[in-house]
XYZ file of C-alpha atoms in Angstrom:
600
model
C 23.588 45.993 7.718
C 21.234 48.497 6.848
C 20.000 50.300 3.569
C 20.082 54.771 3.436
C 16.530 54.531 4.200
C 17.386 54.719 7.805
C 18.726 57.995 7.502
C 17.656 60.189 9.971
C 15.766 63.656 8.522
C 18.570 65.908 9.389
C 21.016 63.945 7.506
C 18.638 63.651 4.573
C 18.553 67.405 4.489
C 22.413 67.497 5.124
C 22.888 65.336 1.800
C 20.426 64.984 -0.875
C 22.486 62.290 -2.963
C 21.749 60.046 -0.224
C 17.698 60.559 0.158
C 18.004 59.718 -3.180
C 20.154 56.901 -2.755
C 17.847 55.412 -0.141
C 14.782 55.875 -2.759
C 16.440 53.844 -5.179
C 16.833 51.313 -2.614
C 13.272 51.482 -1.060
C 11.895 51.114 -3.622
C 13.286 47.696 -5.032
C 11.034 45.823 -7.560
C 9.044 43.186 -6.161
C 10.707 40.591 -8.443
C 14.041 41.129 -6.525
C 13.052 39.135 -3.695
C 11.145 35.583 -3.824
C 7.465 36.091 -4.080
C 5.557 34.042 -0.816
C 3.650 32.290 -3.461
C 6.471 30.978 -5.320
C 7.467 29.374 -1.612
C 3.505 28.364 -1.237
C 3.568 26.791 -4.732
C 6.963 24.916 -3.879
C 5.683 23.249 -0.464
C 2.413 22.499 -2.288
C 5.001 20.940 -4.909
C 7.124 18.767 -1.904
C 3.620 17.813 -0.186
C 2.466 14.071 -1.200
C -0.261 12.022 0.165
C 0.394 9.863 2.705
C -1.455 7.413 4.742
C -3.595 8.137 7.721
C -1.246 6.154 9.701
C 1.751 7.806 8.781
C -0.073 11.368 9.394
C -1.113 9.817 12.923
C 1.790 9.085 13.413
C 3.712 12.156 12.027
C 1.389 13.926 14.255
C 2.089 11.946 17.458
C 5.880 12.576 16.749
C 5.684 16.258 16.592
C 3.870 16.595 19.823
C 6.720 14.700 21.603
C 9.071 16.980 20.446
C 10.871 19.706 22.496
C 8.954 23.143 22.074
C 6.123 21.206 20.107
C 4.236 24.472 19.529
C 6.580 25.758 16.957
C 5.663 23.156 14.719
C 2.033 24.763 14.039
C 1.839 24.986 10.230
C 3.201 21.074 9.810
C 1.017 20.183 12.248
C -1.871 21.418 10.751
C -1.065 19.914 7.388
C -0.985 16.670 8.858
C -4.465 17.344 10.499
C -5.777 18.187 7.479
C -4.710 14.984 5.407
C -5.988 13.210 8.450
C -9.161 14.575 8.245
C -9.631 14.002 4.961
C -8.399 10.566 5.207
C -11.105 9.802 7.962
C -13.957 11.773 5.798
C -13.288 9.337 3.078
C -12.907 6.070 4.520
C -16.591 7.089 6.651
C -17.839 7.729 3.142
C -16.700 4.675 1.440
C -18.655 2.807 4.745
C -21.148 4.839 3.902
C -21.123 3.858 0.378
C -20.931 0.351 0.959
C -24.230 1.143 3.641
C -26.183 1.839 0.932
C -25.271 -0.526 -1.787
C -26.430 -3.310 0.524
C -29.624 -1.457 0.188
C -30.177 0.033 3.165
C -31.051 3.377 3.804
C -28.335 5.962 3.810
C -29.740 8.164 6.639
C -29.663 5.209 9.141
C -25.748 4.920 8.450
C -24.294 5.107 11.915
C -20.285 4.683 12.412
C -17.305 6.044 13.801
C -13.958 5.968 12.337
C -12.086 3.661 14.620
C -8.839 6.279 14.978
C -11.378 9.158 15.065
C -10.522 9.187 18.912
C -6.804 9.165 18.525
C -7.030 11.984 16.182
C -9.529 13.885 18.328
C -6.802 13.395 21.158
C -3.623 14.480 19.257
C -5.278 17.615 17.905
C -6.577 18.527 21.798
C -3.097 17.917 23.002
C -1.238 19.884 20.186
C -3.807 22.820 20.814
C -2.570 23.077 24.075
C 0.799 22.267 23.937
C 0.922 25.405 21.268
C -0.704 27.621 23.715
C 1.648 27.105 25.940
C 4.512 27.882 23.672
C 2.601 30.500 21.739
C 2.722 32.409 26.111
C 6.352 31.514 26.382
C 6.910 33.455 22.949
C 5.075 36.245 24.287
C 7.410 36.359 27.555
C 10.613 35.897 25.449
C 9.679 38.556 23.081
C 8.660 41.042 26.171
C 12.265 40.043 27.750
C 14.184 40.649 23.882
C 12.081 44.040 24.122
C 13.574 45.416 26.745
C 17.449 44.477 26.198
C 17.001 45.906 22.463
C 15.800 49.133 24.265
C 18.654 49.228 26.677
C 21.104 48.390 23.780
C 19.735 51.448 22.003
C 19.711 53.738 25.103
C 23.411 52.527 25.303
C 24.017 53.559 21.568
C 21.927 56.990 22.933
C 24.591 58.004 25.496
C 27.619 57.148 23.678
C 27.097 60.115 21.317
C 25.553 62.197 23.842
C 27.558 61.618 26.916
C 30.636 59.709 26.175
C 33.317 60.179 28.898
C 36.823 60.905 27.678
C 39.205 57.992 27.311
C 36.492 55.901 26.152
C 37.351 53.900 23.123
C 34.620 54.576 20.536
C 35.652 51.782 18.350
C 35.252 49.213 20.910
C 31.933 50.273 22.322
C 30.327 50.900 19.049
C 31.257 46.981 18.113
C 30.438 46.252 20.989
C 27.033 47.483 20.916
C 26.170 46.692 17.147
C 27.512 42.742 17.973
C 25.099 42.611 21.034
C 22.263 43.839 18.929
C 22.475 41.256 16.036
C 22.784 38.233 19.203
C 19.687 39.865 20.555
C 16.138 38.153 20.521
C 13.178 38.473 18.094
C 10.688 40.990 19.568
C 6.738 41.150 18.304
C 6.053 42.293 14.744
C 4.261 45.167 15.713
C 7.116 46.746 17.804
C 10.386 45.912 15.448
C 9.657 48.159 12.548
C 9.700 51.536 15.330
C 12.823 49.501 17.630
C 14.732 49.238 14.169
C 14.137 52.357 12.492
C 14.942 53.638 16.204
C 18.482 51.582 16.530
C 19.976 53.119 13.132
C 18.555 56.379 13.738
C 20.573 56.729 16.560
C 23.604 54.442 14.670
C 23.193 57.545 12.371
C 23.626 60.149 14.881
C 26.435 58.805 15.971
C 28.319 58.411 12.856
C 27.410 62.053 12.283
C 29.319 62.634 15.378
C 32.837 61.034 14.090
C 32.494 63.705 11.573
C 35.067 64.937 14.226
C 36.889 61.781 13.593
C 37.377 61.653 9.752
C 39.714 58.362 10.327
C 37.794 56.509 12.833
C 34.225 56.974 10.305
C 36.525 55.820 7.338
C 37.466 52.502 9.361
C 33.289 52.201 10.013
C 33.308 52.841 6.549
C 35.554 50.056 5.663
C 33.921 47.558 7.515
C 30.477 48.131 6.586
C 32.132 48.348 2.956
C 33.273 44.789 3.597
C 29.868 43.272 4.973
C 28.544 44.636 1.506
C 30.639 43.049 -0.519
C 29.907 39.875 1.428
C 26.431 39.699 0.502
C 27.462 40.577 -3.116
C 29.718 37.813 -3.641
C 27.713 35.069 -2.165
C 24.724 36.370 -3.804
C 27.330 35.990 -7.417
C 27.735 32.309 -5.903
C 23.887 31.767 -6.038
C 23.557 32.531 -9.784
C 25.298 28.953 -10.189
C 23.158 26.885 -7.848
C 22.046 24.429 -9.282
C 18.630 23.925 -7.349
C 17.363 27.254 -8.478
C 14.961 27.366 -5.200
C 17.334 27.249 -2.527
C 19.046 30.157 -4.576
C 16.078 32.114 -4.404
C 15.292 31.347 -0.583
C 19.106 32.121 0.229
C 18.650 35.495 -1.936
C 15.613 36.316 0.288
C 17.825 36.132 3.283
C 20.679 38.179 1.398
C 17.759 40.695 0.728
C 16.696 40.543 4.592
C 20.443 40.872 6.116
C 20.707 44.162 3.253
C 17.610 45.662 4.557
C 18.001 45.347 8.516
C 21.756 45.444 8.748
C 23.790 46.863 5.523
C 25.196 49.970 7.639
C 26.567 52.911 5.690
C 29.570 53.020 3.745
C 31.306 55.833 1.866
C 29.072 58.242 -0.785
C 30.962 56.361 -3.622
C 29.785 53.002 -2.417
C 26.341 53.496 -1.516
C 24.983 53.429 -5.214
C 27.716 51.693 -6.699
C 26.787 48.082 -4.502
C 23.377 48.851 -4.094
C 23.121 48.452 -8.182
C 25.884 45.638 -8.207
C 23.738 43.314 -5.399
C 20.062 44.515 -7.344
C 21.196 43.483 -10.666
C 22.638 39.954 -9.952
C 19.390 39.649 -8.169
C 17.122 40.872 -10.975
C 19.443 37.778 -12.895
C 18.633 35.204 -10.360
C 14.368 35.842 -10.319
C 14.597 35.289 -14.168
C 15.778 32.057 -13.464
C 12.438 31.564 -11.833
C 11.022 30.020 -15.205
C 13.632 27.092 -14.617
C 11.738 26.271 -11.232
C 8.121 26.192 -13.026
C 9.463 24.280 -15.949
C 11.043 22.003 -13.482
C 7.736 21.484 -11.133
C 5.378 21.388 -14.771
C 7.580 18.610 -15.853
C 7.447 16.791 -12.188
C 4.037 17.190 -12.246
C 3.610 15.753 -15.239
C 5.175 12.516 -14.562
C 3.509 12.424 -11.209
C -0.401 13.109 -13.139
C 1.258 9.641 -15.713
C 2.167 7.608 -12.883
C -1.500 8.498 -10.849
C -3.224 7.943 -14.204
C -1.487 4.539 -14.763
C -2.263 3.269 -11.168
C -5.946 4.276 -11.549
C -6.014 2.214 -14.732
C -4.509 -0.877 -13.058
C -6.844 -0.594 -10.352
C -10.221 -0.051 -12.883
C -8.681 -3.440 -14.886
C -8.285 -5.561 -12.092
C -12.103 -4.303 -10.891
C -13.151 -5.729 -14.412
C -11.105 -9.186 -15.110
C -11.314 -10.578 -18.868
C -12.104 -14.314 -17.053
C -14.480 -15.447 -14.721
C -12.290 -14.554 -10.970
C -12.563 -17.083 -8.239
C -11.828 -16.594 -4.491
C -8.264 -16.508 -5.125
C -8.161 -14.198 -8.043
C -10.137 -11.443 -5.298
C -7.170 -12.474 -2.606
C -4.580 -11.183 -5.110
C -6.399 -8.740 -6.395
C -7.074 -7.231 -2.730
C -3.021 -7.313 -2.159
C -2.542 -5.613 -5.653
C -4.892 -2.825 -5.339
C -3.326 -2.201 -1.772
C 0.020 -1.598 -2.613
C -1.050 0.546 -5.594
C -2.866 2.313 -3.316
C 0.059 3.345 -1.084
C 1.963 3.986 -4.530
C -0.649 6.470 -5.506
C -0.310 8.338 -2.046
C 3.677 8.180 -1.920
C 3.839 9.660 -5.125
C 4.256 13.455 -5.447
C 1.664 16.340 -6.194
C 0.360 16.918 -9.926
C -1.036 19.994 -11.874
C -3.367 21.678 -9.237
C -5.989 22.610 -12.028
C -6.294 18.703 -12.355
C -5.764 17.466 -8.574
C -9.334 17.363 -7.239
C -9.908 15.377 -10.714
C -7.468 12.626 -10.502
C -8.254 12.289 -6.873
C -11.481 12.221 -7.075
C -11.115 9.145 -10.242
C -8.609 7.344 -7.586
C -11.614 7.432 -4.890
C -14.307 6.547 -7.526
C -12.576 3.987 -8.784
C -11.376 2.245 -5.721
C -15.023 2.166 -4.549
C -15.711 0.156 -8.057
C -13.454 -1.955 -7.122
C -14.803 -2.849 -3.807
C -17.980 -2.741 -5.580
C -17.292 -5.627 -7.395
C -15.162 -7.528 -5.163
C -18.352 -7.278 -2.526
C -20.515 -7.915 -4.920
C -18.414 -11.516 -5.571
C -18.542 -12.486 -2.273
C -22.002 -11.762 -1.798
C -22.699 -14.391 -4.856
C -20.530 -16.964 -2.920
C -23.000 -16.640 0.325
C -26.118 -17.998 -1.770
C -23.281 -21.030 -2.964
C -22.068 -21.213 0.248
C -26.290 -21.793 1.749
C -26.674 -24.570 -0.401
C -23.232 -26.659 0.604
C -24.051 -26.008 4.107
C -27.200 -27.691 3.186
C -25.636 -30.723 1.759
C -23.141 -30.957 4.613
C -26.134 -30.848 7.123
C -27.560 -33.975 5.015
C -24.355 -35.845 5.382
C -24.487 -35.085 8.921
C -27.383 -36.704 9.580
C -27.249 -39.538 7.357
C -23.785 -40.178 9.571
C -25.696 -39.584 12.749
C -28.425 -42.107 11.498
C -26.000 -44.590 10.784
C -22.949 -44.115 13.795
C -25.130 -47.213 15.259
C -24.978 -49.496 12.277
C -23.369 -52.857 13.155
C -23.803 -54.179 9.256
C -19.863 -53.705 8.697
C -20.092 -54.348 4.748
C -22.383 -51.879 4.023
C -21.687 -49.095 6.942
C -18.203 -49.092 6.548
C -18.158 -48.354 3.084
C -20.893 -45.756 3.859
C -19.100 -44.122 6.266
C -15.973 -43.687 3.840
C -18.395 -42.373 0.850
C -19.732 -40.012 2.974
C -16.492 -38.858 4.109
C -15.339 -38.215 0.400
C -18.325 -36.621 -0.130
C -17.737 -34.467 2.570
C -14.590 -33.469 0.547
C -16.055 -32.581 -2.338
C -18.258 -29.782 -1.255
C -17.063 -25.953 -0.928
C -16.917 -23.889 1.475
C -19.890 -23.171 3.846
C -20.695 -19.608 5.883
C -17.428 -19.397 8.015
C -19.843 -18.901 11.395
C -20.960 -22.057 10.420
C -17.629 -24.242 9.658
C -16.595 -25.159 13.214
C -20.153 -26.512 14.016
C -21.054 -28.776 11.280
C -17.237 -29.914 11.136
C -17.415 -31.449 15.083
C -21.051 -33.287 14.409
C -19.600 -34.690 11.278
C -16.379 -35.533 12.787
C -18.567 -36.958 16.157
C -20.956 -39.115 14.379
C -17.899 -40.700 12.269
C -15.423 -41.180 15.261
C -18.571 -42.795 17.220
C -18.888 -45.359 13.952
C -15.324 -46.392 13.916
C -14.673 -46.377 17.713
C -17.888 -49.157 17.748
C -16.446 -50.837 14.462
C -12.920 -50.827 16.010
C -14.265 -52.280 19.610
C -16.732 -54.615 18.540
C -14.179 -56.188 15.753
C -11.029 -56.274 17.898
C -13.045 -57.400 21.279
C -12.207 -60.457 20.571
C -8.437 -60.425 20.600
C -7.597 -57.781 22.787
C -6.540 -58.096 26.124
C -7.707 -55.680 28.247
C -6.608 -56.915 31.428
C -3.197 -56.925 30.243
C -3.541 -53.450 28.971
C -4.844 -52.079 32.184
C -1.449 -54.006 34.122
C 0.683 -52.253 31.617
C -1.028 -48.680 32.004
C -0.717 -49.714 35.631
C 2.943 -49.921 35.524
C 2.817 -46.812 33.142
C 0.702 -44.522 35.744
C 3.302 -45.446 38.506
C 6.199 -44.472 36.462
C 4.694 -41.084 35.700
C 4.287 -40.372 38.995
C 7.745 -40.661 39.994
C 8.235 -38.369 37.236
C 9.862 -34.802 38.546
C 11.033 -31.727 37.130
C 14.912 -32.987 36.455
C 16.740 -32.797 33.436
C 15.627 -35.207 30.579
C 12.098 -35.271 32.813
C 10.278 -33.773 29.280
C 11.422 -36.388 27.441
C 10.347 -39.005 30.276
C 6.681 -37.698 30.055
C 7.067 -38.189 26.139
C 8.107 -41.839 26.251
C 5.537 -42.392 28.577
C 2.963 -40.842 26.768
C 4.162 -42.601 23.645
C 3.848 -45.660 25.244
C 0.409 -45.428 26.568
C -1.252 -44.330 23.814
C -0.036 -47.497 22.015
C -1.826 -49.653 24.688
C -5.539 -50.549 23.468
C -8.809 -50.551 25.986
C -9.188 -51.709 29.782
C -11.635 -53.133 30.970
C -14.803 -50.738 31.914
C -15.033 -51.193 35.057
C -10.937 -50.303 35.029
C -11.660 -46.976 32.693
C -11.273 -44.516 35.701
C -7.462 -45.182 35.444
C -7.614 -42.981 32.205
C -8.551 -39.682 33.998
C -6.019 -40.717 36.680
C -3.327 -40.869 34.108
C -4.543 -37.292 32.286
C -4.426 -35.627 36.056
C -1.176 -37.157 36.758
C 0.038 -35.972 33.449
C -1.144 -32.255 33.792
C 0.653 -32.235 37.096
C 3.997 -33.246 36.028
C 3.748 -30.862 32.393
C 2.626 -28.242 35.260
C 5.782 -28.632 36.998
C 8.182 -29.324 34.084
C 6.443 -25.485 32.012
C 5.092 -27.202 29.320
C 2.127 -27.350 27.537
C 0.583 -30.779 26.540
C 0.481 -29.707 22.626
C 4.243 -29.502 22.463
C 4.985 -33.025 23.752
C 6.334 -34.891 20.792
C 4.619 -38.041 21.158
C 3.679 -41.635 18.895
C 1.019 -43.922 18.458
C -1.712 -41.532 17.889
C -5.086 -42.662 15.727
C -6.184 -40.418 13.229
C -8.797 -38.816 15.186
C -6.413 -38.047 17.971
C -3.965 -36.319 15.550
C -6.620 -34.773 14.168
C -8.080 -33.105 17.040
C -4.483 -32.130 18.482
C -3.989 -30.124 15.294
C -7.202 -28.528 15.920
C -6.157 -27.886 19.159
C -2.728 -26.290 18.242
C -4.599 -24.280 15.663
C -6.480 -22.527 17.898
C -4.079 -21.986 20.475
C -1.405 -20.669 18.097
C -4.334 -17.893 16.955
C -5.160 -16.972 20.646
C -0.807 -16.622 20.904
C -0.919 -14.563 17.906
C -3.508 -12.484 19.143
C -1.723 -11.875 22.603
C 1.697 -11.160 21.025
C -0.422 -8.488 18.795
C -1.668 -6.828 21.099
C 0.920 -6.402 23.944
C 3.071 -5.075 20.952
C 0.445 -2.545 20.175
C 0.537 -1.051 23.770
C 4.371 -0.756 23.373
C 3.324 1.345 20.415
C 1.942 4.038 22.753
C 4.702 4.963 24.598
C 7.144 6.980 23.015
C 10.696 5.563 21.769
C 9.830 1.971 23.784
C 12.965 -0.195 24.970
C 14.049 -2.607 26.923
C 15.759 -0.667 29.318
C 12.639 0.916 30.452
C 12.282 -0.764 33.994
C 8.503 -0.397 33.229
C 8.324 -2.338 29.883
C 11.303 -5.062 30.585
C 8.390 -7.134 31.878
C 6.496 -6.758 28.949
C 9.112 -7.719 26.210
C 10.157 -10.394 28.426
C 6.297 -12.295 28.651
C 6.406 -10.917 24.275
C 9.609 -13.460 23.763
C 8.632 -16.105 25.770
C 5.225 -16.254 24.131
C 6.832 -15.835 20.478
C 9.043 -18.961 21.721
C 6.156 -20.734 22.581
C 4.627 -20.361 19.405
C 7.497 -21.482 17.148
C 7.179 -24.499 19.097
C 3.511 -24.909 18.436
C 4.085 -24.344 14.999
C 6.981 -27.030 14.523
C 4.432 -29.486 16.345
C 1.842 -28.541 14.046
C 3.624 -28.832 10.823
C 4.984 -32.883 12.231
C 1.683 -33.324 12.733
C 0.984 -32.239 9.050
C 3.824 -33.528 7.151
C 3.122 -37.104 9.420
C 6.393 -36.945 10.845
């Protein structure tokens, strides 16, 4: 429908009730349609912080969606957060830079999702190019039909043949023109005034056909009264927003489409649809009240986590490694709290986020500043555990059993007793320790069970042992073959020396048959292991179920790359497969590990 202010000049001359109609309607108060910065102010409202992940990957998601470049002004409120995101962290580097006391213009780093970020913004520029063209041709294309639909409008007053049924054509050509594409900005003001100037003309025309131009009348009567009633229904909505957004529509289908009705309509529903308006605007207090008193709540809840945060930077005890663990964990998800939560007062925004930022960095502050105490404690084990080393390394020779033996267990309690050392450091120290003290025992064990042992008869039985492995193949129950066997050798002492060679034979035969059977040698359940062998395997399985962890981490981060991954994408089926058999393999590692622990 349209409003009288399409009225061409001859029929404002012809009737001056209606020019003055149409300057009643033209001239609408502001208030009766939502203001754009009460819609500003209400997506400011929705907006909350969120995580540079989530914007990342927000971002990535609009990209891959059909006609991406539509998506602009989202878009670009997710690059902003981004950036901001990626300003801060580089500052809080920066900050930490300079507390260690070096000098702040020698800071060098780059935020490790700067390039993803760089990418997604290079991709969305062009992606919105490309739709911002296709616009361009649509529009051109909507141009043109609008402009044959209006020369069609043209000749129908002008040249209709007789017989033709002026009913039909006009609905006709008033249904085609609402289906009909958006065209530029700059062209639909002069297309529309153009379409119900000529609409006009010909309804002057059916002044020849006073019952026809009543049934026009009618109609357009009843699209009127449409509006009006659902624009009644909006003055109960609840959610006095999407009443005022609807009413802007109402307002829009008024002004481009309310087509004229009979003189004793026109001011009659124009005053009707202005005034229920005019009722729903004053609502517009309800909506500020509403966001002031959102707000408010969100400013209490920001406020609360930023104290939380500031009392865990400042604990009423002295805090110990664990305390800093916990803390860390805390302040973390109170951090995500603080960005899921909604927008507050915008005179007081920069404010509380600038106190968020400030006091996160005193946390860190302090929590640094803890750990950078422990490194001086840390110095000074490491150089007790060095002594201990070589006062075991001195003494791995000592054949004095009553005093080296005890020595050898003092030191290892000892060894107990001290904290942590520099983690670069823990691996090192740990194997010399744990070297000199195996070589101690292994001489203490040899030279005191020489004596009784056998060796001979414990090179027949590895004999036998050997043989039996090698007959071993890769049938069912062949696993649990290789563990009886290896269960069985390890409870057979020493051979002779010049027999020893029989113990790499055994290992090579043993890697074969594992080889064939797809095991590892760490998952073999096996007995009769010395504490130094246990301990070592655990070592062993510790490291390989980090390296497995590692892998499974990062073949499930290049899944993350491509867009809705599955399994029934021939190209990744590969990859999920090699992801489960490695997260099988490492539940297995981990049950060995924790028999191992638990002395099962």
């Amino acid at each position: 429908m349209t409003t009288e202010n399409n009225l061409s000049e001859n029929e404002e001359k012809k009737n001056p009730n209606e020019v003055s109609q149409e300057t009643s309607e033209n001239t609408v108060s502001h208030d009766a349609h939502p203001h754009e910065d009460d819609a500003e102010h209400l997506e400011e409202h929705e907006e909350v912080e969120i995580s540079l992940a989530d914007a990342l990957k927000e971002m990535e998601k609009l990209i891959n969606a059909p006609n991406a470049g539509e998506n602009s002004k989202r878009f670009i409120q997710l690059k902003e957060k981004a950036s901001h995101h990626i300003h801060d962290e580089v500052e809080d580097k920066k900050h930490e830079f300079a507390e260690t006391g070096n000098a702040a213009e020698t800071f060098s780093y780059e935020h490790p999702l700067q390039a993803k970020f760089s990418a997604l913004v290079n991709i969305f520029r062009e992606k919105h190019d490309e739709f911002q063209k296709g616009q361009e041709e649509e529009q051109k294309k909507n141009l043109e039909h609008r402009q044959n639909i209006i020369e069609r409008l043209k000749n129908l007053y002008t040249n209709s043949e007789p017989g033709v049924n002026l009913f039909k054509s006009i609905r006709e050509i008033k249904e085609e023109w609402s289906k009909a594409g958006q065209v530029a900005k700059s062209e639909f003001k002069i297309l529309n005034n153009n379409y119900f100037h000529h609409l006009n003309q010909f309804y002057q025309m059916l002044d020849l056909n006073k019952e026809f131009l009543e049934q026009e009348y009618s109609h357009n009567l009843e699209k009127r009264q449409h509006i009006i009633a659902r624009a009644q229904e909006l003055e109960n909505e609840p959610v006095i927003q999407k009443a005022l957004n609807e009413l802007q529509y109402l307002h829009k289908l008024w002004k481009e489409e309310a087509e004229p009705v009979a003189e004793e309509f026109r001011e009659k529903t124009w005053e009707e649809f202005k005034e229920i308006s005019n009722k729903i605007h004053e609502r517009k207090s309800e909506l500020s009240a509403s966001i002031e008193k959102e707000q408010t709540a969100n400013l209490e809840k920001k406020s609360q986590i930023i104290a939380e945060i500031k009392k865990l930077s400042e604990p009423s005890e002295t805090p110990n490694h664990n305390y800093w663990q916990n803390a860390i964990k805390r302040v973390e998800d109170l951090r995500s709290d603080f960005l899921k939560t909604g927008s507050v007062p915008r005179k007081l925004s920069n404010q509380n986020w600038n106190d968020f930022k400030t006091t996160l960095r005193g946390f860190n502050t302090t929590k640094n500043n803890y750990y950078k105490s422990l490194k001086g404690s840390q110095q000074a084990n490491l150089e007790e555990k060095l002594k201990l080393i070589q006062t075991a390394q001195d003494n791995q020779g000592n054949e004095e059993w009553d005093i080296s033996v005890p020595l050898f267990k003092k030191l290892q309690e000892d060894w107990k007793k001290i904290g942590h050392v520099p983690k670069s450091m823990t691996n090192k120290i740990w194997d010399e320790f744990r070297d000199a003290c195996n070589a101690f025992f292994n001489n203490y064990r040899e030279k005191s069970n020489t004596s009784t042992d056998n060796w001979k008869e414990n090179y027949k039985n590895k004999k036998i042992l050997l043989d039996e492995l090698k007959l071993v193949s890769n049938d069912e129950g062949s696993i649990e073959k290789i563990e009886a066997i290896k269960t069985a050798w390890n409870n057979i002492g020493k051979v002779p020396r010049d027999k020893i060679a029989i113990n790499s034979e055994f290992n090579k035969t043993l890697r074969e048959k594992l080889k064939i059977n797809k095991i590892n040698e760490l998952e073999l359940k096996e007995e009769g292991l010395s504490e130094n062998q246990l301990t070592d395997k655990a070592r062993k399985i510790k490291n390989q179920i980090s390296d497995l962890e590692a892998e499974i981490v990062k073949l499930e981060n290049n899944l993350a790359f491509f867009n809705k991954p599955s399994r029934e994408n021939p190209l990744l089926r590969d990859t999920y497969n090699t992801i489960d058999e490695k997260k099988a393999h490492l539940e297995t590692l981990k049950q060995n590990l924790h028999s191992i622990i638990a002395g099962e």
